[in-house]
CSV table of N, CA, C and O in Angstrom, one decimal:
chain,number,residue,atom,x,y,z
S,4,MET,N,10.7,-10.7,8.0
S,4,MET,CA,9.5,-11.0,7.2
S,4,MET,C,8.7,-9.8,7.0
S,4,MET,O,8.3,-9.1,7.9
S,5,ASN,N,8.3,-9.5,5.8
S,5,ASN,CA,7.4,-8.4,5.5
S,5,ASN,C,6.0,-8.8,5.8
S,5,ASN,O,5.6,-9.8,5.4
S,6,ALA,N,5.3,-8.0,6.5
S,6,ALA,CA,3.9,-8.3,6.9
S,6,ALA,C,3.1,-7.1,6.6
S,6,ALA,O,3.5,-5.9,6.7
S,7,ILE,N,1.8,-7.3,6.3
S,7,ILE,CA,0.9,-6.3,6.0
S,7,ILE,C,-0.2,-6.3,7.0
S,7,ILE,O,-0.8,-7.4,7.3
S,8,ARG,N,-0.5,-5.2,7.7
S,8,ARG,CA,-1.5,-5.2,8.7
S,8,ARG,C,-2.7,-4.4,8.2
S,8,ARG,O,-2.5,-3.2,7.8
S,9,GLN,N,-3.8,-5.1,8.1
S,9,GLN,CA,-5.0,-4.4,7.6
S,9,GLN,C,-5.9,-4.3,8.8
S,9,GLN,O,-5.5,-4.0,9.9
S,10,HIS,N,-7.2,-4.6,8.7
S,10,HIS,CA,-8.1,-4.6,9.8
S,10,HIS,C,-8.5,-6.1,10.2
S,10,HIS,O,-9.6,-6.4,10.4
S,11,GLY,N,-7.5,-6.9,10.3
S,11,GLY,CA,-7.7,-8.3,10.6
S,11,GLY,C,-6.4,-8.9,11.1
S,11,GLY,O,-5.5,-8.2,11.7
S,12,PRO,N,-6.2,-10.1,10.8
S,12,PRO,CA,-4.9,-10.8,11.2
S,12,PRO,C,-3.7,-10.2,10.5
S,12,PRO,O,-3.8,-9.6,9.4
S,13,LEU,N,-2.6,-10.3,11.1
S,13,LEU,CA,-1.3,-9.9,10.5
S,13,LEU,C,-0.9,-10.9,9.5
S,13,LEU,O,-0.8,-12.1,9.7
S,14,LEU,N,-0.8,-10.5,8.2
S,14,LEU,CA,-0.6,-11.4,7.1
S,14,LEU,C,0.8,-11.1,6.4
S,14,LEU,O,1.1,-9.9,6.2
S,15,SER,N,1.5,-12.1,6.1
S,15,SER,CA,2.7,-11.9,5.3
S,15,SER,C,2.3,-11.4,3.9
S,15,SER,O,1.2,-11.6,3.5
S,16,PHE,N,3.3,-11.0,3.2
S,16,PHE,CA,3.1,-10.5,1.8
S,16,PHE,C,2.6,-11.7,1.0
S,16,PHE,O,1.7,-11.6,0.2
S,17,GLN,N,3.2,-12.9,1.2
S,17,GLN,CA,2.8,-14.1,0.4
S,17,GLN,C,1.3,-14.4,0.7
S,17,GLN,O,0.6,-14.8,-0.2
S,18,SER,N,0.9,-14.4,1.9
S,18,SER,CA,-0.4,-14.7,2.3
S,18,SER,C,-1.4,-13.7,1.7
S,18,SER,O,-2.5,-14.1,1.2
S,19,THR,N,-1.0,-12.4,1.8
S,19,THR,CA,-1.9,-11.4,1.2
S,19,THR,C,-2.0,-11.6,-0.3
S,19,THR,O,-3.2,-11.5,-0.8
S,20,GLN,N,-1.0,-11.9,-1.0
S,20,GLN,CA,-1.0,-12.2,-2.4
S,20,GLN,C,-1.9,-13.4,-2.7
S,20,GLN,O,-2.7,-13.3,-3.7
S,21,ALA,N,-1.8,-14.4,-2.0
S,21,ALA,CA,-2.6,-15.6,-2.2
S,21,ALA,C,-4.1,-15.3,-1.9
S,21,ALA,O,-4.9,-15.8,-2.7
S,22,LEU,N,-4.4,-14.6,-0.9
S,22,LEU,CA,-5.7,-14.2,-0.6
S,22,LEU,C,-6.3,-13.4,-1.7
S,22,LEU,O,-7.5,-13.6,-2.1
S,23,GLN,N,-5.6,-12.4,-2.2
S,23,GLN,CA,-6.0,-11.6,-3.3
S,23,GLN,C,-6.3,-12.4,-4.5
S,23,GLN,O,-7.3,-12.3,-5.2
S,24,LYS,N,-5.4,-13.4,-4.8
S,24,LYS,CA,-5.6,-14.2,-6.0
S,24,LYS,C,-6.9,-15.1,-5.8
S,24,LYS,O,-7.7,-15.3,-6.8
S,25,LEU,N,-7.1,-15.6,-4.6
S,25,LEU,CA,-8.3,-16.4,-4.4
S,25,LEU,C,-9.6,-15.6,-4.6
S,25,LEU,O,-10.5,-16.1,-5.2
S,26,GLY,N,-9.6,-14.4,-4.0
S,26,GLY,CA,-10.8,-13.5,-4.2
S,26,GLY,C,-11.0,-13.2,-5.7
S,26,GLY,O,-12.1,-13.2,-6.2
S,27,GLU,N,-9.9,-12.9,-6.4
S,27,GLU,CA,-10.0,-12.7,-7.9
S,27,GLU,C,-10.6,-13.9,-8.6
S,27,GLU,O,-11.4,-13.8,-9.5
S,28,ASN,N,-10.1,-15.1,-8.2
S,28,ASN,CA,-10.5,-16.3,-8.9
S,28,ASN,C,-12.0,-16.6,-8.7
S,28,ASN,O,-12.7,-17.0,-9.6
S,29,ILE,N,-12.4,-16.4,-7.4
S,29,ILE,CA,-13.8,-16.6,-7.1
S,29,ILE,C,-14.7,-15.6,-7.9
S,29,ILE,O,-15.7,-15.9,-8.4
S,30,ARG,N,-14.3,-14.3,-8.0
S,30,ARG,CA,-15.0,-13.3,-8.7
S,30,ARG,C,-15.1,-13.7,-10.2
S,30,ARG,O,-16.1,-13.6,-10.8
S,31,THR,N,-14.0,-14.2,-10.8
S,31,THR,CA,-14.0,-14.6,-12.2
S,31,THR,C,-14.9,-15.7,-12.4
S,31,THR,O,-15.7,-15.8,-13.4
S,32,ALA,N,-14.9,-16.7,-11.5
S,32,ALA,CA,-15.8,-17.8,-11.6
S,32,ALA,C,-17.3,-17.4,-11.6
S,32,ALA,O,-18.1,-17.8,-12.4
S,33,ARG,N,-17.6,-16.4,-10.7
S,33,ARG,CA,-19.0,-15.9,-10.6
S,33,ARG,C,-19.3,-15.2,-11.9
S,33,ARG,O,-20.4,-15.4,-12.5
S,34,LEU,N,-18.5,-14.3,-12.4
S,34,LEU,CA,-18.7,-13.5,-13.6
S,34,LEU,C,-18.9,-14.4,-14.8
S,34,LEU,O,-19.7,-14.2,-15.7
S,35,ARG,N,-18.1,-15.5,-14.9
S,35,ARG,CA,-18.2,-16.4,-16.1
S,35,ARG,C,-19.5,-17.1,-16.1
S,35,ARG,O,-20.0,-17.5,-17.1
S,36,ARG,N,-20.1,-17.2,-14.9
S,36,ARG,CA,-21.4,-17.9,-14.9
S,36,ARG,C,-22.6,-16.9,-15.0
S,36,ARG,O,-23.7,-17.2,-14.9
S,37,GLY,N,-22.2,-15.6,-15.1
S,37,GLY,CA,-23.2,-14.6,-15.3
S,37,GLY,C,-24.0,-14.3,-14.0
S,37,GLY,O,-25.2,-13.9,-14.1
S,38,GLU,N,-23.4,-14.6,-12.9
S,38,GLU,CA,-24.2,-14.4,-11.6
S,38,GLU,C,-23.9,-13.0,-11.0
S,38,GLU,O,-22.8,-12.5,-11.1
S,39,SER,N,-24.9,-12.5,-10.4
S,39,SER,CA,-24.7,-11.2,-9.7
S,39,SER,C,-24.1,-11.5,-8.3
S,39,SER,O,-24.1,-12.6,-7.8
S,40,GLU,N,-23.6,-10.4,-7.7
S,40,GLU,CA,-23.1,-10.5,-6.3
S,40,GLU,C,-24.3,-11.0,-5.4
S,40,GLU,O,-24.1,-11.8,-4.5
S,41,ALA,N,-25.5,-10.4,-5.6
S,41,ALA,CA,-26.6,-10.8,-4.8
S,41,ALA,C,-26.9,-12.3,-4.9
S,41,ALA,O,-27.2,-12.9,-3.8
S,42,LEU,N,-26.9,-12.9,-6.1
S,42,LEU,CA,-27.1,-14.3,-6.2
S,42,LEU,C,-26.0,-15.1,-5.5
S,42,LEU,O,-26.3,-16.1,-4.8
S,43,ALA,N,-24.8,-14.7,-5.7
S,43,ALA,CA,-23.7,-15.4,-5.1
S,43,ALA,C,-23.8,-15.4,-3.6
S,43,ALA,O,-23.6,-16.4,-2.9
S,44,ALA,N,-24.2,-14.2,-3.0
S,44,ALA,CA,-24.4,-14.1,-1.6
S,44,ALA,C,-25.5,-15.0,-1.1
S,44,ALA,O,-25.4,-15.7,-0.1
S,45,GLN,N,-26.6,-15.0,-1.9
S,45,GLN,CA,-27.7,-15.9,-1.5
S,45,GLN,C,-27.3,-17.4,-1.5
S,45,GLN,O,-27.7,-18.1,-0.6
S,46,ARG,N,-26.6,-17.8,-2.6
S,46,ARG,CA,-26.2,-19.2,-2.7
S,46,ARG,C,-25.3,-19.6,-1.5
S,46,ARG,O,-25.3,-20.8,-1.2
S,47,THR,N,-24.5,-18.7,-1.0
S,47,THR,CA,-23.6,-19.0,0.1
S,47,THR,C,-24.2,-18.6,1.5
S,47,THR,O,-23.5,-18.8,2.5
S,48,GLY,N,-25.4,-18.0,1.5
S,48,GLY,CA,-26.0,-17.7,2.8
S,48,GLY,C,-25.5,-16.6,3.6
S,48,GLY,O,-25.5,-16.5,4.8
S,49,VAL,N,-24.9,-15.6,2.8
S,49,VAL,CA,-24.4,-14.4,3.5
S,49,VAL,C,-25.0,-13.1,2.8
S,49,VAL,O,-25.7,-13.2,1.8
S,50,SER,N,-24.7,-12.0,3.4
S,50,SER,CA,-25.2,-10.7,2.8
S,50,SER,C,-24.4,-10.3,1.6
S,50,SER,O,-23.2,-10.8,1.4
S,51,ARG,N,-24.9,-9.4,0.8
S,51,ARG,CA,-24.2,-8.9,-0.3
S,51,ARG,C,-22.9,-8.2,0.1
S,51,ARG,O,-21.8,-8.3,-0.5
S,52,LEU,N,-22.9,-7.5,1.2
S,52,LEU,CA,-21.8,-6.8,1.7
S,52,LEU,C,-20.7,-7.8,2.1
S,52,LEU,O,-19.5,-7.6,1.8
S,53,THR,N,-21.0,-8.9,2.7
S,53,THR,CA,-20.1,-9.9,3.1
S,53,THR,C,-19.5,-10.6,1.8
S,53,THR,O,-18.3,-10.8,1.8
S,54,TRP,N,-20.3,-10.8,0.8
S,54,TRP,CA,-19.8,-11.3,-0.4
S,54,TRP,C,-18.8,-10.4,-1.1
S,54,TRP,O,-17.7,-10.8,-1.6
S,55,ARG,N,-19.1,-9.1,-1.0
S,55,ARG,CA,-18.1,-8.1,-1.6
S,55,ARG,C,-16.8,-8.2,-0.8
S,55,ARG,O,-15.8,-8.0,-1.4
S,56,LYS,N,-16.9,-8.3,0.5
S,56,LYS,CA,-15.7,-8.4,1.3
S,56,LYS,C,-14.8,-9.7,0.8
S,56,LYS,O,-13.6,-9.6,0.8
S,57,LEU,N,-15.5,-10.8,0.6
S,57,LEU,CA,-14.9,-12.0,0.1
S,57,LEU,C,-14.1,-11.7,-1.2
S,57,LEU,O,-12.9,-12.0,-1.3
S,58,GLU,N,-14.8,-11.1,-2.2
S,58,GLU,CA,-14.1,-10.9,-3.4
S,58,GLU,C,-13.1,-9.8,-3.3
S,58,GLU,O,-12.1,-9.8,-4.1
S,59,ALA,N,-13.2,-8.9,-2.3
S,59,ALA,CA,-12.2,-7.9,-2.1
S,59,ALA,C,-11.0,-8.3,-1.2
S,59,ALA,O,-10.1,-7.6,-0.9
S,60,CYS,N,-11.1,-9.6,-0.9
S,60,CYS,CA,-10.0,-10.2,-0.1
S,60,CYS,C,-9.8,-9.7,1.3
S,60,CYS,O,-8.7,-9.6,1.8
S,61,ASP,N,-10.9,-9.4,1.9
S,61,ASP,CA,-10.9,-8.9,3.3
S,61,ASP,C,-10.5,-10.1,4.2
S,61,ASP,O,-11.2,-11.1,4.2
S,62,PRO,N,-9.4,-9.9,4.9
S,62,PRO,CA,-8.9,-11.1,5.7
S,62,PRO,C,-9.8,-11.4,6.9
S,62,PRO,O,-9.6,-12.4,7.6
S,63,THR,N,-10.8,-10.6,7.2
S,63,THR,CA,-11.7,-11.0,8.3
S,63,THR,C,-12.9,-11.9,7.8
S,63,THR,O,-13.6,-12.4,8.7
S,64,VAL,N,-13.0,-12.1,6.5
S,64,VAL,CA,-14.0,-13.0,6.0
S,64,VAL,C,-13.6,-14.5,6.5
S,64,VAL,O,-12.5,-14.9,6.4
S,65,SER,N,-14.6,-15.2,6.9
S,65,SER,CA,-14.4,-16.5,7.4
S,65,SER,C,-13.8,-17.5,6.4
S,65,SER,O,-14.2,-17.4,5.2
S,66,LEU,N,-13.0,-18.4,6.8
S,66,LEU,CA,-12.4,-19.4,6.0
S,66,LEU,C,-13.5,-20.3,5.4
S,66,LEU,O,-13.5,-20.7,4.3
S,67,GLY,N,-14.5,-20.5,6.3
S,67,GLY,CA,-15.7,-21.3,5.9
S,67,GLY,C,-16.4,-20.7,4.7
S,67,GLY,O,-16.8,-21.5,3.8
S,68,LEU,N,-16.5,-19.4,4.6
S,68,LEU,CA,-17.2,-18.8,3.4
S,68,LEU,C,-16.3,-19.0,2.2
S,68,LEU,O,-16.8,-19.2,1.1
S,69,PHE,N,-15.0,-18.8,2.3
S,69,PHE,CA,-14.1,-19.1,1.1
S,69,PHE,C,-14.3,-20.5,0.7
S,69,PHE,O,-14.4,-20.7,-0.5
S,70,PHE,N,-14.4,-21.5,1.6
S,70,PHE,CA,-14.6,-22.9,1.2
S,70,PHE,C,-15.9,-23.1,0.5
S,70,PHE,O,-16.0,-23.8,-0.5
S,71,GLU,N,-17.0,-22.5,1.1
S,71,GLU,CA,-18.3,-22.6,0.5
S,71,GLU,C,-18.3,-22.0,-0.9
S,71,GLU,O,-18.9,-22.6,-1.8
S,72,ALA,N,-17.7,-20.8,-1.1
S,72,ALA,CA,-17.7,-20.2,-2.4
S,72,ALA,C,-17.0,-21.1,-3.4
S,72,ALA,O,-17.4,-21.3,-4.5
S,73,MET,N,-15.9,-21.7,-3.0
S,73,MET,CA,-15.1,-22.6,-3.8
S,73,MET,C,-16.0,-23.8,-4.2
S,73,MET,O,-15.9,-24.3,-5.3
S,74,THR,N,-16.7,-24.3,-3.2
S,74,THR,CA,-17.6,-25.5,-3.5
S,74,THR,C,-18.7,-25.1,-4.5
S,74,THR,O,-19.0,-25.8,-5.4
S,75,VAL,N,-19.3,-24.0,-4.2
S,75,VAL,CA,-20.4,-23.5,-5.1
S,75,VAL,C,-20.0,-23.4,-6.6
S,75,VAL,O,-20.7,-23.7,-7.5
S,76,TYR,N,-18.7,-23.0,-6.7
S,76,TYR,CA,-18.2,-22.8,-8.1
S,76,TYR,C,-17.4,-23.9,-8.6
S,76,TYR,O,-16.7,-23.8,-9.6
S,77,GLY,N,-17.5,-25.1,-8.0
S,77,GLY,CA,-16.9,-26.3,-8.5
S,77,GLY,C,-15.4,-26.6,-8.3
S,77,GLY,O,-14.8,-27.4,-9.0
S,78,PHE,N,-14.9,-26.0,-7.2
S,78,PHE,CA,-13.5,-26.2,-6.9
S,78,PHE,C,-13.3,-27.1,-5.7
S,78,PHE,O,-12.3,-27.1,-5.0
S,79,THR,N,-14.3,-28.0,-5.5
S,79,THR,CA,-14.2,-28.9,-4.3
S,79,THR,C,-13.0,-29.7,-4.3
S,79,THR,O,-12.3,-29.9,-3.2
S,80,GLU,N,-12.6,-30.3,-5.4
S,80,GLU,CA,-11.5,-31.2,-5.5
S,80,GLU,C,-10.2,-30.5,-5.1
S,80,GLU,O,-9.3,-31.0,-4.4
S,81,GLN,N,-10.1,-29.2,-5.5
S,81,GLN,CA,-8.9,-28.4,-5.1
S,81,GLN,C,-8.8,-28.2,-3.6
S,81,GLN,O,-7.7,-28.1,-3.0
S,82,LEU,N,-9.9,-28.1,-2.9
S,82,LEU,CA,-10.0,-27.9,-1.5
S,82,LEU,C,-9.3,-29.1,-0.8
S,82,LEU,O,-8.6,-28.9,0.2
S,83,PHE,N,-9.5,-30.3,-1.3
S,83,PHE,CA,-8.9,-31.5,-0.7
S,83,PHE,C,-7.4,-31.6,-0.8
S,83,PHE,O,-6.8,-32.3,-0.1
S,84,ASP,N,-6.9,-30.8,-1.8
S,84,ASP,CA,-5.4,-30.8,-1.9
S,84,ASP,C,-4.7,-29.8,-1.0
S,84,ASP,O,-3.5,-29.8,-0.9
S,85,LEU,N,-5.5,-28.9,-0.4
S,85,LEU,CA,-4.9,-27.8,0.4
S,85,LEU,C,-4.2,-28.5,1.6
S,85,LEU,O,-4.8,-29.3,2.3
S,86,ALA,N,-3.0,-28.1,1.8
S,86,ALA,CA,-2.2,-28.6,3.0
S,86,ALA,C,-2.1,-30.2,3.0
S,86,ALA,O,-2.0,-30.8,4.1
S,87,ASP,N,-2.2,-30.8,1.9
S,87,ASP,CA,-2.1,-32.3,1.8
S,87,ASP,C,-0.7,-32.7,2.2
S,87,ASP,O,0.3,-32.3,1.6
S,88,PRO,N,-0.5,-33.5,3.3
S,88,PRO,CA,0.8,-33.9,3.7
S,88,PRO,C,1.6,-34.6,2.7
S,88,PRO,O,2.8,-34.6,2.7
S,89,GLU,N,0.9,-35.3,1.8
S,89,GLU,CA,1.7,-36.0,0.7
S,89,GLU,C,2.3,-35.0,-0.3
S,89,GLU,O,3.2,-35.4,-1.0
S,90,LEU,N,1.8,-33.8,-0.3
S,90,LEU,CA,2.4,-32.8,-1.2
S,90,LEU,C,3.4,-31.9,-0.5
S,90,LEU,O,4.1,-31.0,-1.1
S,91,ASP,N,3.7,-32.1,0.8
S,91,ASP,CA,4.6,-31.3,1.6
S,91,ASP,C,6.0,-31.9,1.6
S,91,ASP,O,6.4,-32.6,2.5
S,92,LEU,N,6.7,-31.7,0.5
S,92,LEU,CA,8.0,-32.3,0.3
S,92,LEU,C,9.0,-31.8,1.4
S,92,LEU,O,9.8,-32.5,1.9
S,93,ASP,N,8.9,-30.5,1.7
S,93,ASP,CA,9.8,-30.0,2.7
S,93,ASP,C,9.6,-30.6,4.1
S,93,ASP,O,10.5,-31.0,4.8
S,94,GLY,N,8.3,-30.7,4.5
S,94,GLY,CA,8.0,-31.4,5.7
S,94,GLY,C,8.4,-32.9,5.7
S,94,GLY,O,8.9,-33.4,6.7
S,95,GLN,N,8.2,-33.5,4.6
S,95,GLN,CA,8.7,-34.9,4.5
S,95,GLN,C,10.2,-35.1,4.7
S,95,GLN,O,10.6,-36.0,5.4
S,96,ALA,N,10.9,-34.2,4.1
S,96,ALA,CA,12.4,-34.2,4.2
S,96,ALA,C,12.8,-34.0,5.6
S,96,ALA,O,13.7,-34.6,6.1
S,97,GLN,N,12.2,-33.0,6.3
S,97,GLN,CA,12.6,-32.7,7.7
S,97,GLN,C,12.2,-33.9,8.6
S,97,GLN,O,13.0,-34.2,9.5
S,98,ASP,N,11.1,-34.5,8.3
S,98,ASP,CA,10.7,-35.7,9.1
S,98,ASP,C,11.7,-36.8,8.9
S,98,ASP,O,12.1,-37.5,9.9
S,99,ALA,N,12.0,-37.1,7.7
S,99,ALA,CA,13.0,-38.1,7.4
S,99,ALA,C,14.3,-37.9,8.0
S,99,ALA,O,15.0,-38.8,8.5
S,100,ALA,N,14.8,-36.6,8.1
S,100,ALA,CA,16.1,-36.3,8.6
S,100,ALA,C,16.1,-36.5,10.1
S,100,ALA,O,17.2,-36.8,10.7
S,101,ARG,N,15.0,-36.4,10.8
S,101,ARG,CA,14.9,-36.6,12.3
S,101,ARG,C,14.8,-38.0,12.7
S,101,ARG,O,15.1,-38.4,13.8
S,102,ARG,N,14.4,-38.9,11.8
S,102,ARG,CA,14.2,-40.3,12.1
S,102,ARG,C,15.5,-41.0,12.1
S,102,ARG,O,16.4,-40.7,11.3
S,103,PRO,N,15.7,-41.9,13.1
S,103,PRO,CA,17.0,-42.6,13.1
S,103,PRO,C,17.0,-43.6,11.9
S,103,PRO,O,16.0,-44.1,11.4
S,104,LEU,N,18.2,-43.8,11.5
S,104,LEU,CA,18.4,-44.8,10.4
S,104,LEU,C,18.1,-46.2,10.9
S,104,LEU,O,18.4,-46.6,12.0
S,105,LYS,N,17.5,-46.9,10.0
S,105,LYS,CA,17.1,-48.3,10.4
S,105,LYS,C,18.4,-49.2,10.2
S,105,LYS,O,19.2,-49.0,9.4
S,106,ALA,N,18.5,-50.1,11.1
S,106,ALA,CA,19.6,-51.0,11.1
S,106,ALA,C,19.5,-51.9,9.8
S,106,ALA,O,18.4,-52.3,9.4
S,107,ARG,N,20.6,-52.1,9.2
S,107,ARG,CA,20.6,-52.9,8.0
S,107,ARG,C,20.4,-54.4,8.4
S,107,ARG,O,20.9,-54.9,9.4
S,108,SER,N,19.6,-55.0,7.6
S,108,SER,CA,19.3,-56.4,7.9
S,108,SER,C,20.4,-57.3,7.3
S,108,SER,O,21.0,-57.0,6.3
S,109,LYS,N,20.8,-58.3,8.1
S,109,LYS,CA,21.8,-59.2,7.6
S,109,LYS,C,21.1,-60.3,6.8
S,109,LYS,O,20.2,-60.9,7.3
S,110,GLY,N,21.6,-60.6,5.7
S,110,GLY,CA,20.9,-61.7,5.0
S,110,GLY,C,21.7,-62.3,3.9
S,110,GLY,O,22.2,-62.6,3.1
């Protein structure tokens, strides 16, 4: 597995790409609303430097801040779909494969 080591957790290439996309999306949402970094930081209760780290996809930024930023910019519903077990088709298939077959009912 290819992994990228920055100044935080060890992230796979896919995780790094997803984090970058998330930061870009939050930045786009902020800019479309004509908000400054300072206002976005104030709305989420962090410093401007921390907000910049969020938009720059720094992996040391807390998950809570990413969630709050998404909530502030109207992406709350998408948060509830993250890691939804009903959307985990691979996990469902593996779970079903491990379960014993039910006995057929005679009728």
